[in-house]
Amino acid sequence: MAFLPDESRSLPPPPLVNKVSVWLGFAGWITAMLHNSFNQRPVIRAGVHRQILFTTVGWFVGYYLAKRTEYIYAKKDRELLEYVRHHPEDFKVAG
């Protein structure tokens, strides 16, 4: 994968059905429908193969964007926890 480093492999994969995949899959399907409409074809019946392709591509891109987002958040969490570990005087427990 070109946009994720090897250290991201230690993270669990995101679920196949996630919010980003669903939205981008839906956006792909709507794009195919708009393409049919702009070319004055029957909106739902024409180009079913294109609708499936665009939906699949949107779903795939959404999955990898969710994976990248989880990696970015995990990296940020790791850096923050490392900072807290090295600077305990700044983070005293109230009590």
PDB file of N, CA and C in Angstrom:
ATOM      1  N   MET A   1       0.847  -1.163   0.000  1.00  0.00           N
ATOM      2  CA  MET A   1       0.000   0.000   0.000  1.00  0.00           C
ATOM      3  C   MET A   1       0.899   1.235   0.000  1.00  0.00           C
ATOM      4  N   ALA A   2       0.668   2.143  -0.899  1.00  0.00           N
ATOM      5  CA  ALA A   2       1.572   3.259  -1.116  1.00  0.00           C
ATOM      6  C   ALA A   2       1.442   4.356  -0.061  1.00  0.00           C
ATOM      7  N   PHE A   3       0.275   4.539   0.523  1.00  0.00           N
ATOM      8  CA  PHE A   3       0.104   5.684   1.404  1.00  0.00           C
ATOM      9  C   PHE A   3       0.048   5.324   2.880  1.00  0.00           C
ATOM     10  N   LEU A   4       0.358   4.067   3.235  1.00  0.00           N
ATOM     11  CA  LEU A   4       0.437   3.658   4.633  1.00  0.00           C
ATOM     12  C   LEU A   4       1.794   2.998   4.884  1.00  0.00           C
ATOM     13  N   PRO A   5       2.482   3.380   5.948  1.00  0.00           N
ATOM     14  CA  PRO A   5       3.761   2.737   6.241  1.00  0.00           C
ATOM     15  C   PRO A   5       3.568   1.324   6.781  1.00  0.00           C
ATOM     16  N   ASP A   6       4.643   0.588   6.846  1.00  0.00           N
ATOM     17  CA  ASP A   6       4.575  -0.804   7.290  1.00  0.00           C
ATOM     18  C   ASP A   6       4.111  -0.939   8.736  1.00  0.00           C
ATOM     19  N   GLU A   7       4.365   0.065   9.568  1.00  0.00           N
ATOM     20  CA  GLU A   7       3.943  -0.035  10.968  1.00  0.00           C
ATOM     21  C   GLU A   7       2.422  -0.036  11.120  1.00  0.00           C
ATOM     22  N   SER A   8       1.692   0.337  10.084  1.00  0.00           N
ATOM     23  CA  SER A   8       0.239   0.318  10.164  1.00  0.00           C
ATOM     24  C   SER A   8      -0.316  -1.106  10.106  1.00  0.00           C
ATOM     25  N   ARG A   9       0.515  -2.055   9.731  1.00  0.00           N
ATOM     26  CA  ARG A   9       0.050  -3.448   9.661  1.00  0.00           C
ATOM     27  C   ARG A   9      -0.252  -4.034  11.035  1.00  0.00           C
ATOM     28  N   SER A  10       0.293  -3.428  12.095  1.00  0.00           N
ATOM     29  CA  SER A  10       0.036  -3.939  13.436  1.00  0.00           C
ATOM     30  C   SER A  10      -1.354  -3.563  13.940  1.00  0.00           C
ATOM     31  N   LEU A  11      -1.998  -2.621  13.282  1.00  0.00           N
ATOM     32  CA  LEU A  11      -3.345  -2.220  13.692  1.00  0.00           C
ATOM     33  C   LEU A  11      -4.380  -3.208  13.173  1.00  0.00           C
ATOM     34  N   PRO A  12      -5.463  -3.396  13.921  1.00  0.00           N
ATOM     35  CA  PRO A  12      -6.542  -4.240  13.387  1.00  0.00           C
ATOM     36  C   PRO A  12      -7.211  -3.541  12.212  1.00  0.00           C
ATOM     37  N   PRO A  13      -7.661  -4.298  11.221  1.00  0.00           N
ATOM     38  CA  PRO A  13      -8.307  -3.660  10.071  1.00  0.00           C
ATOM     39  C   PRO A  13      -9.664  -3.084  10.461  1.00  0.00           C
ATOM     40  N   PRO A  14     -10.072  -2.029   9.797  1.00  0.00           N
ATOM     41  CA  PRO A  14     -11.410  -1.490  10.072  1.00  0.00           C
ATOM     42  C   PRO A  14     -12.471  -2.444   9.550  1.00  0.00           C
ATOM     43  N   PRO A  15     -13.679  -2.352  10.060  1.00  0.00           N
ATOM     44  CA  PRO A  15     -14.742  -3.221   9.539  1.00  0.00           C
ATOM     45  C   PRO A  15     -15.026  -2.923   8.068  1.00  0.00           C
ATOM     46  N   LEU A  16     -15.448  -3.929   7.321  1.00  0.00           N
ATOM     47  CA  LEU A  16     -15.736  -3.733   5.903  1.00  0.00           C
ATOM     48  C   LEU A  16     -16.889  -2.759   5.689  1.00  0.00           C
ATOM     49  N   VAL A  17     -17.850  -2.807   6.584  1.00  0.00           N
ATOM     50  CA  VAL A  17     -18.976  -1.870   6.494  1.00  0.00           C
ATOM     51  C   VAL A  17     -18.721  -0.777   7.525  1.00  0.00           C
ATOM     52  N   ASN A  18     -18.166   0.316   7.040  1.00  0.00           N
ATOM     53  CA  ASN A  18     -17.942   1.462   7.913  1.00  0.00           C
ATOM     54  C   ASN A  18     -18.553   2.689   7.265  1.00  0.00           C
ATOM     55  N   LYS A  19     -18.632   3.751   8.030  1.00  0.00           N
ATOM     56  CA  LYS A  19     -19.321   4.959   7.591  1.00  0.00           C
ATOM     57  C   LYS A  19     -18.691   5.548   6.327  1.00  0.00           C
ATOM     58  N   VAL A  20     -17.368   5.552   6.242  1.00  0.00           N
ATOM     59  CA  VAL A  20     -16.690   6.144   5.088  1.00  0.00           C
ATOM     60  C   VAL A  20     -16.951   5.309   3.833  1.00  0.00           C
ATOM     61  N   SER A  21     -16.862   3.988   3.948  1.00  0.00           N
ATOM     62  CA  SER A  21     -17.104   3.116   2.798  1.00  0.00           C
ATOM     63  C   SER A  21     -18.533   3.249   2.290  1.00  0.00           C
ATOM     64  N   VAL A  22     -19.470   3.300   3.199  1.00  0.00           N
ATOM     65  CA  VAL A  22     -20.878   3.415   2.796  1.00  0.00           C
ATOM     66  C   VAL A  22     -21.115   4.731   2.065  1.00  0.00           C
ATOM     67  N   TRP A  23     -20.592   5.832   2.615  1.00  0.00           N
ATOM     68  CA  TRP A  23     -20.803   7.130   1.979  1.00  0.00           C
ATOM     69  C   TRP A  23     -20.148   7.210   0.611  1.00  0.00           C
ATOM     70  N   LEU A  24     -18.910   6.744   0.500  1.00  0.00           N
ATOM     71  CA  LEU A  24     -18.233   6.833  -0.791  1.00  0.00           C
ATOM     72  C   LEU A  24     -18.804   5.835  -1.801  1.00  0.00           C
ATOM     73  N   GLY A  25     -19.270   4.675  -1.341  1.00  0.00           N
ATOM     74  CA  GLY A  25     -19.958   3.752  -2.234  1.00  0.00           C
ATOM     75  C   GLY A  25     -21.245   4.364  -2.760  1.00  0.00           C
ATOM     76  N   PHE A  26     -21.975   5.023  -1.872  1.00  0.00           N
ATOM     77  CA  PHE A  26     -23.203   5.716  -2.284  1.00  0.00           C
ATOM     78  C   PHE A  26     -22.884   6.847  -3.258  1.00  0.00           C
ATOM     79  N   ALA A  27     -21.810   7.585  -2.988  1.00  0.00           N
ATOM     80  CA  ALA A  27     -21.404   8.674  -3.886  1.00  0.00           C
ATOM     81  C   ALA A  27     -21.032   8.120  -5.260  1.00  0.00           C
ATOM     82  N   GLY A  28     -20.382   6.960  -5.300  1.00  0.00           N
ATOM     83  CA  GLY A  28     -20.056   6.336  -6.581  1.00  0.00           C
ATOM     84  C   GLY A  28     -21.304   5.945  -7.343  1.00  0.00           C
ATOM     85  N   TRP A  29     -22.269   5.393  -6.641  1.00  0.00           N
ATOM     86  CA  TRP A  29     -23.518   4.996  -7.290  1.00  0.00           C
ATOM     87  C   TRP A  29     -24.261   6.220  -7.831  1.00  0.00           C
ATOM     88  N   ILE A  30     -24.321   7.280  -7.026  1.00  0.00           N
ATOM     89  CA  ILE A  30     -24.982   8.510  -7.467  1.00  0.00           C
ATOM     90  C   ILE A  30     -24.245   9.097  -8.671  1.00  0.00           C
ATOM     91  N   THR A  31     -22.925   9.001  -8.682  1.00  0.00           N
ATOM     92  CA  THR A  31     -22.149   9.495  -9.818  1.00  0.00           C
ATOM     93  C   THR A  31     -22.532   8.760 -11.100  1.00  0.00           C
ATOM     94  N   ALA A  32     -22.671   7.441 -11.018  1.00  0.00           N
ATOM     95  CA  ALA A  32     -23.080   6.668 -12.194  1.00  0.00           C
ATOM     96  C   ALA A  32     -24.486   7.056 -12.640  1.00  0.00           C
ATOM     97  N   MET A  33     -25.364   7.294 -11.686  1.00  0.00           N
ATOM     98  CA  MET A  33     -26.726   7.701 -12.020  1.00  0.00           C
ATOM     99  C   MET A  33     -26.739   9.084 -12.680  1.00  0.00           C
ATOM    100  N   LEU A  34     -25.940  10.011 -12.161  1.00  0.00           N
ATOM    101  CA  LEU A  34     -25.853  11.338 -12.766  1.00  0.00           C
ATOM    102  C   LEU A  34     -25.256  11.272 -14.169  1.00  0.00           C
ATOM    103  N   HIS A  35     -24.288  10.388 -14.348  1.00  0.00           N
ATOM    104  CA  HIS A  35     -23.697  10.217 -15.674  1.00  0.00           C
ATOM    105  C   HIS A  35     -24.758   9.759 -16.674  1.00  0.00           C
ATOM    106  N   ASN A  36     -25.589   8.807 -16.257  1.00  0.00           N
ATOM    107  CA  ASN A  36     -26.693   8.367 -17.118  1.00  0.00           C
ATOM    108  C   ASN A  36     -27.653   9.521 -17.409  1.00  0.00           C
ATOM    109  N   SER A  37     -27.970  10.286 -16.391  1.00  0.00           N
ATOM    110  CA  SER A  37     -28.915  11.386 -16.558  1.00  0.00           C
ATOM    111  C   SER A  37     -28.365  12.450 -17.503  1.00  0.00           C
ATOM    112  N   PHE A  38     -27.090  12.807 -17.335  1.00  0.00           N
ATOM    113  CA  PHE A  38     -26.495  13.836 -18.189  1.00  0.00           C
ATOM    114  C   PHE A  38     -26.402  13.394 -19.645  1.00  0.00           C
ATOM    115  N   ASN A  39     -26.256  12.084 -19.866  1.00  0.00           N
ATOM    116  CA  ASN A  39     -26.185  11.565 -21.226  1.00  0.00           C
ATOM    117  C   ASN A  39     -27.548  11.149 -21.764  1.00  0.00           C
ATOM    118  N   GLN A  40     -28.613  11.515 -21.062  1.00  0.00           N
ATOM    119  CA  GLN A  40     -30.002  11.266 -21.459  1.00  0.00           C
ATOM    120  C   GLN A  40     -30.273   9.784 -21.701  1.00  0.00           C
ATOM    121  N   ARG A  41     -29.820   8.973 -20.787  1.00  0.00           N
ATOM    122  CA  ARG A  41     -30.118   7.542 -20.791  1.00  0.00           C
ATOM    123  C   ARG A  41     -31.092   7.262 -19.651  1.00  0.00           C
ATOM    124  N   PRO A  42     -31.740   6.099 -19.666  1.00  0.00           N
ATOM    125  CA  PRO A  42     -32.563   5.733 -18.510  1.00  0.00           C
ATOM    126  C   PRO A  42     -31.684   5.686 -17.248  1.00  0.00           C
ATOM    127  N   VAL A  43     -32.078   6.409 -16.232  1.00  0.00           N
ATOM    128  CA  VAL A  43     -31.205   6.641 -15.083  1.00  0.00           C
ATOM    129  C   VAL A  43     -30.817   5.354 -14.369  1.00  0.00           C
ATOM    130  N   ILE A  44     -31.778   4.490 -14.070  1.00  0.00           N
ATOM    131  CA  ILE A  44     -31.470   3.298 -13.272  1.00  0.00           C
ATOM    132  C   ILE A  44     -31.156   2.092 -14.153  1.00  0.00           C
ATOM    133  N   ARG A  45     -31.829   1.938 -15.263  1.00  0.00           N
ATOM    134  CA  ARG A  45     -31.693   0.721 -16.058  1.00  0.00           C
ATOM    135  C   ARG A  45     -30.448   0.695 -16.942  1.00  0.00           C
ATOM    136  N   ALA A  46     -29.923   1.831 -17.345  1.00  0.00           N
ATOM    137  CA  ALA A  46     -28.782   1.848 -18.261  1.00  0.00           C
ATOM    138  C   ALA A  46     -27.471   1.820 -17.468  1.00  0.00           C
ATOM    139  N   GLY A  47     -26.517   1.086 -17.972  1.00  0.00           N
ATOM    140  CA  GLY A  47     -25.187   1.083 -17.377  1.00  0.00           C
ATOM    141  C   GLY A  47     -25.130   0.499 -15.983  1.00  0.00           C
ATOM    142  N   VAL A  48     -25.829  -0.606 -15.767  1.00  0.00           N
ATOM    143  CA  VAL A  48     -25.811  -1.236 -14.442  1.00  0.00           C
ATOM    144  C   VAL A  48     -24.392  -1.655 -14.082  1.00  0.00           C
ATOM    145  N   HIS A  49     -23.631  -2.101 -15.079  1.00  0.00           N
ATOM    146  CA  HIS A  49     -22.246  -2.491 -14.819  1.00  0.00           C
ATOM    147  C   HIS A  49     -21.434  -1.289 -14.327  1.00  0.00           C
ATOM    148  N   ARG A  50     -21.705  -0.103 -14.856  1.00  0.00           N
ATOM    149  CA  ARG A  50     -21.009   1.111 -14.419  1.00  0.00           C
ATOM    150  C   ARG A  50     -21.427   1.481 -13.003  1.00  0.00           C
ATOM    151  N   GLN A  51     -22.700   1.291 -12.694  1.00  0.00           N
ATOM    152  CA  GLN A  51     -23.166   1.572 -11.337  1.00  0.00           C
ATOM    153  C   GLN A  51     -22.467   0.667 -10.332  1.00  0.00           C
ATOM    154  N   ILE A  52     -22.345  -0.610 -10.681  1.00  0.00           N
ATOM    155  CA  ILE A  52     -21.662  -1.557  -9.786  1.00  0.00           C
ATOM    156  C   ILE A  52     -20.190  -1.203  -9.661  1.00  0.00           C
ATOM    157  N   LEU A  53     -19.560  -0.847 -10.769  1.00  0.00           N
ATOM    158  CA  LEU A  53     -18.139  -0.484 -10.749  1.00  0.00           C
ATOM    159  C   LEU A  53     -17.899   0.750  -9.897  1.00  0.00           C
ATOM    160  N   PHE A  54     -18.671   1.807 -10.106  1.00  0.00           N
ATOM    161  CA  PHE A  54     -18.467   3.038  -9.347  1.00  0.00           C
ATOM    162  C   PHE A  54     -18.734   2.824  -7.860  1.00  0.00           C
ATOM    163  N   THR A  55     -19.762   2.033  -7.545  1.00  0.00           N
ATOM    164  CA  THR A  55     -20.049   1.734  -6.148  1.00  0.00           C
ATOM    165  C   THR A  55     -18.902   0.964  -5.515  1.00  0.00           C
ATOM    166  N   THR A  56     -18.363  -0.015  -6.233  1.00  0.00           N
ATOM    167  CA  THR A  56     -17.251  -0.809  -5.712  1.00  0.00           C
ATOM    168  C   THR A  56     -16.002   0.036  -5.520  1.00  0.00           C
ATOM    169  N   VAL A  57     -15.715   0.888  -6.481  1.00  0.00           N
ATOM    170  CA  VAL A  57     -14.537   1.757  -6.360  1.00  0.00           C
ATOM    171  C   VAL A  57     -14.704   2.708  -5.175  1.00  0.00           C
ATOM    172  N   GLY A  58     -15.879   3.289  -5.022  1.00  0.00           N
ATOM    173  CA  GLY A  58     -16.133   4.163  -3.879  1.00  0.00           C
ATOM    174  C   GLY A  58     -15.979   3.436  -2.561  1.00  0.00           C
ATOM    175  N   TRP A  59     -16.497   2.206  -2.507  1.00  0.00           N
ATOM    176  CA  TRP A  59     -16.393   1.403  -1.283  1.00  0.00           C
ATOM    177  C   TRP A  59     -14.930   1.097  -0.972  1.00  0.00           C
ATOM    178  N   PHE A  60     -14.155   0.739  -1.974  1.00  0.00           N
ATOM    179  CA  PHE A  60     -12.745   0.405  -1.817  1.00  0.00           C
ATOM    180  C   PHE A  60     -11.953   1.623  -1.332  1.00  0.00           C
ATOM    181  N   VAL A  61     -12.181   2.766  -1.949  1.00  0.00           N
ATOM    182  CA  VAL A  61     -11.486   3.991  -1.537  1.00  0.00           C
ATOM    183  C   VAL A  61     -11.888   4.365  -0.115  1.00  0.00           C
ATOM    184  N   GLY A  62     -13.153   4.227   0.214  1.00  0.00           N
ATOM    185  CA  GLY A  62     -13.620   4.519   1.564  1.00  0.00           C
ATOM    186  C   GLY A  62     -12.985   3.624   2.609  1.00  0.00           C
ATOM    187  N   TYR A  63     -12.820   2.346   2.278  1.00  0.00           N
ATOM    188  CA  TYR A  63     -12.193   1.406   3.213  1.00  0.00           C
ATOM    189  C   TYR A  63     -10.751   1.830   3.498  1.00  0.00           C
ATOM    190  N   TYR A  64     -10.014   2.167   2.464  1.00  0.00           N
ATOM    191  CA  TYR A  64      -8.622   2.538   2.670  1.00  0.00           C
ATOM    192  C   TYR A  64      -8.474   3.919   3.298  1.00  0.00           C
ATOM    193  N   LEU A  65      -9.422   4.810   3.070  1.00  0.00           N
ATOM    194  CA  LEU A  65      -9.400   6.084   3.785  1.00  0.00           C
ATOM    195  C   LEU A  65      -9.687   5.876   5.274  1.00  0.00           C
ATOM    196  N   ALA A  66     -10.597   4.962   5.589  1.00  0.00           N
ATOM    197  CA  ALA A  66     -10.870   4.642   7.002  1.00  0.00           C
ATOM    198  C   ALA A  66      -9.639   4.014   7.639  1.00  0.00           C
ATOM    199  N   LYS A  67      -8.961   3.165   6.894  1.00  0.00           N
ATOM    200  CA  LYS A  67      -7.740   2.540   7.407  1.00  0.00           C
ATOM    201  C   LYS A  67      -6.667   3.597   7.670  1.00  0.00           C
ATOM    202  N   ARG A  68      -6.515   4.527   6.748  1.00  0.00           N
ATOM    203  CA  ARG A  68      -5.523   5.597   6.925  1.00  0.00           C
ATOM    204  C   ARG A  68      -5.898   6.488   8.106  1.00  0.00           C
ATOM    205  N   THR A  69      -7.161   6.798   8.259  1.00  0.00           N
ATOM    206  CA  THR A  69      -7.609   7.628   9.378  1.00  0.00           C
ATOM    207  C   THR A  69      -7.308   6.955  10.705  1.00  0.00           C
ATOM    208  N   GLU A  70      -7.574   5.658  10.807  1.00  0.00           N
ATOM    209  CA  GLU A  70      -7.274   4.933  12.047  1.00  0.00           C
ATOM    210  C   GLU A  70      -5.775   4.933  12.331  1.00  0.00           C
ATOM    211  N   TYR A  71      -4.960   4.815  11.282  1.00  0.00           N
ATOM    212  CA  TYR A  71      -3.510   4.857  11.475  1.00  0.00           C
ATOM    213  C   TYR A  71      -3.069   6.228  11.977  1.00  0.00           C
ATOM    214  N   ILE A  72      -3.598   7.300  11.386  1.00  0.00           N
ATOM    215  CA  ILE A  72      -3.222   8.654  11.805  1.00  0.00           C
ATOM    216  C   ILE A  72      -3.597   8.870  13.274  1.00  0.00           C
ATOM    217  N   TYR A  73      -4.805   8.453  13.666  1.00  0.00           N
ATOM    218  CA  TYR A  73      -5.230   8.617  15.054  1.00  0.00           C
ATOM    219  C   TYR A  73      -4.386   7.766  16.002  1.00  0.00           C
ATOM    220  N   ALA A  74      -4.048   6.554  15.611  1.00  0.00           N
ATOM    221  CA  ALA A  74      -3.211   5.699  16.456  1.00  0.00           C
ATOM    222  C   ALA A  74      -1.821   6.299  16.617  1.00  0.00           C
ATOM    223  N   LYS A  75      -1.293   6.853  15.549  1.00  0.00           N
ATOM    224  CA  LYS A  75       0.033   7.488  15.606  1.00  0.00           C
ATOM    225  C   LYS A  75       0.004   8.692  16.538  1.00  0.00           C
ATOM    226  N   LYS A  76      -1.044   9.508  16.428  1.00  0.00           N
ATOM    227  CA  LYS A  76      -1.176  10.676  17.291  1.00  0.00           C
ATOM    228  C   LYS A  76      -1.313  10.249  18.759  1.00  0.00           C
ATOM    229  N   ASP A  77      -2.121   9.223  19.027  1.00  0.00           N
ATOM    230  CA  ASP A  77      -2.272   8.719  20.390  1.00  0.00           C
ATOM    231  C   ASP A  77      -0.948   8.222  20.942  1.00  0.00           C
ATOM    232  N   ARG A  78      -0.195   7.498  20.123  1.00  0.00           N
ATOM    233  CA  ARG A  78       1.098   6.985  20.564  1.00  0.00           C
ATOM    234  C   ARG A  78       2.048   8.125  20.902  1.00  0.00           C
ATOM    235  N   GLU A  79       2.093   9.150  20.071  1.00  0.00           N
ATOM    236  CA  GLU A  79       2.971  10.289  20.321  1.00  0.00           C
ATOM    237  C   GLU A  79       2.567  11.045  21.586  1.00  0.00           C
ATOM    238  N   LEU A  80       1.260  11.222  21.794  1.00  0.00           N
ATOM    239  CA  LEU A  80       0.804  11.911  22.996  1.00  0.00           C
ATOM    240  C   LEU A  80       1.106  11.109  24.257  1.00  0.00           C
ATOM    241  N   LEU A  81       0.878   9.809  24.214  1.00  0.00           N
ATOM    242  CA  LEU A  81       1.176   8.983  25.388  1.00  0.00           C
ATOM    243  C   LEU A  81       2.673   8.930  25.664  1.00  0.00           C
ATOM    244  N   GLU A  82       3.472   8.954  24.633  1.00  0.00           N
ATOM    245  CA  GLU A  82       4.923   8.990  24.804  1.00  0.00           C
ATOM    246  C   GLU A  82       5.352  10.304  25.458  1.00  0.00           C
ATOM    247  N   TYR A  83       4.740  11.398  25.061  1.00  0.00           N
ATOM    248  CA  TYR A  83       5.032  12.691  25.666  1.00  0.00           C
ATOM    249  C   TYR A  83       4.643  12.694  27.141  1.00  0.00           C
ATOM    250  N   VAL A  84       3.475  12.166  27.446  1.00  0.00           N
ATOM    251  CA  VAL A  84       3.023  12.114  28.837  1.00  0.00           C
ATOM    252  C   VAL A  84       3.974  11.254  29.663  1.00  0.00           C
ATOM    253  N   ARG A  85       4.445  10.158  29.080  1.00  0.00           N
ATOM    254  CA  ARG A  85       5.367   9.264  29.807  1.00  0.00           C
ATOM    255  C   ARG A  85       6.702   9.954  30.087  1.00  0.00           C
ATOM    256  N   HIS A  86       7.172  10.774  29.168  1.00  0.00           N
ATOM    257  CA  HIS A  86       8.455  11.453  29.345  1.00  0.00           C
ATOM    258  C   HIS A  86       8.372  12.736  30.170  1.00  0.00           C
ATOM    259  N   HIS A  87       7.177  13.263  30.356  1.00  0.00           N
ATOM    260  CA  HIS A  87       6.991  14.497  31.118  1.00  0.00           C
ATOM    261  C   HIS A  87       5.926  14.306  32.193  1.00  0.00           C
ATOM    262  N   PRO A  88       6.165  13.433  33.177  1.00  0.00           N
ATOM    263  CA  PRO A  88       5.131  13.184  34.200  1.00  0.00           C
ATOM    264  C   PRO A  88       4.879  14.397  35.097  1.00  0.00           C
ATOM    265  N   GLU A  89       5.838  15.296  35.209  1.00  0.00           N
ATOM    266  CA  GLU A  89       5.641  16.468  36.073  1.00  0.00           C
ATOM    267  C   GLU A  89       4.560  17.406  35.524  1.00  0.00           C
ATOM    268  N   ASP A  90       4.327  17.359  34.242  1.00  0.00           N
ATOM    269  CA  ASP A  90       3.286  18.199  33.636  1.00  0.00           C
ATOM    270  C   ASP A  90       1.878  17.602  33.781  1.00  0.00           C
ATOM    271  N   PHE A  91       1.812  16.330  34.160  1.00  0.00           N
ATOM    272  CA  PHE A  91       0.526  15.622  34.204  1.00  0.00           C
ATOM    273  C   PHE A  91       0.364  14.916  35.551  1.00  0.00           C
ATOM    274  N   LYS A  92       0.297  15.701  36.608  1.00  0.00           N
ATOM    275  CA  LYS A  92       0.155  15.133  37.953  1.00  0.00           C
ATOM    276  C   LYS A  92      -1.302  14.752  38.198  1.00  0.00           C
ATOM    277  N   VAL A  93      -1.484  13.663  38.924  1.00  0.00           N
ATOM    278  CA  VAL A  93      -2.825  13.185  39.233  1.00  0.00           C
ATOM    279  C   VAL A  93      -3.397  14.053  40.354  1.00  0.00           C
ATOM    280  N   ALA A  94      -4.575  14.582  40.132  1.00  0.00           N
ATOM    281  CA  ALA A  94      -5.235  15.413  41.142  1.00  0.00           C
ATOM    282  C   ALA A  94      -5.746  14.523  42.266  1.00  0.00           C
ATOM    283  N   GLY A  95      -5.542  14.957  43.470  1.00  0.00           N
ATOM    284  CA  GLY A  95      -6.076  14.100  44.523  1.00  0.00           C
ATOM    285  C   GLY A  95      -5.849  14.603  45.833  1.00  0.00           C
TER     286      GLY A  95
END
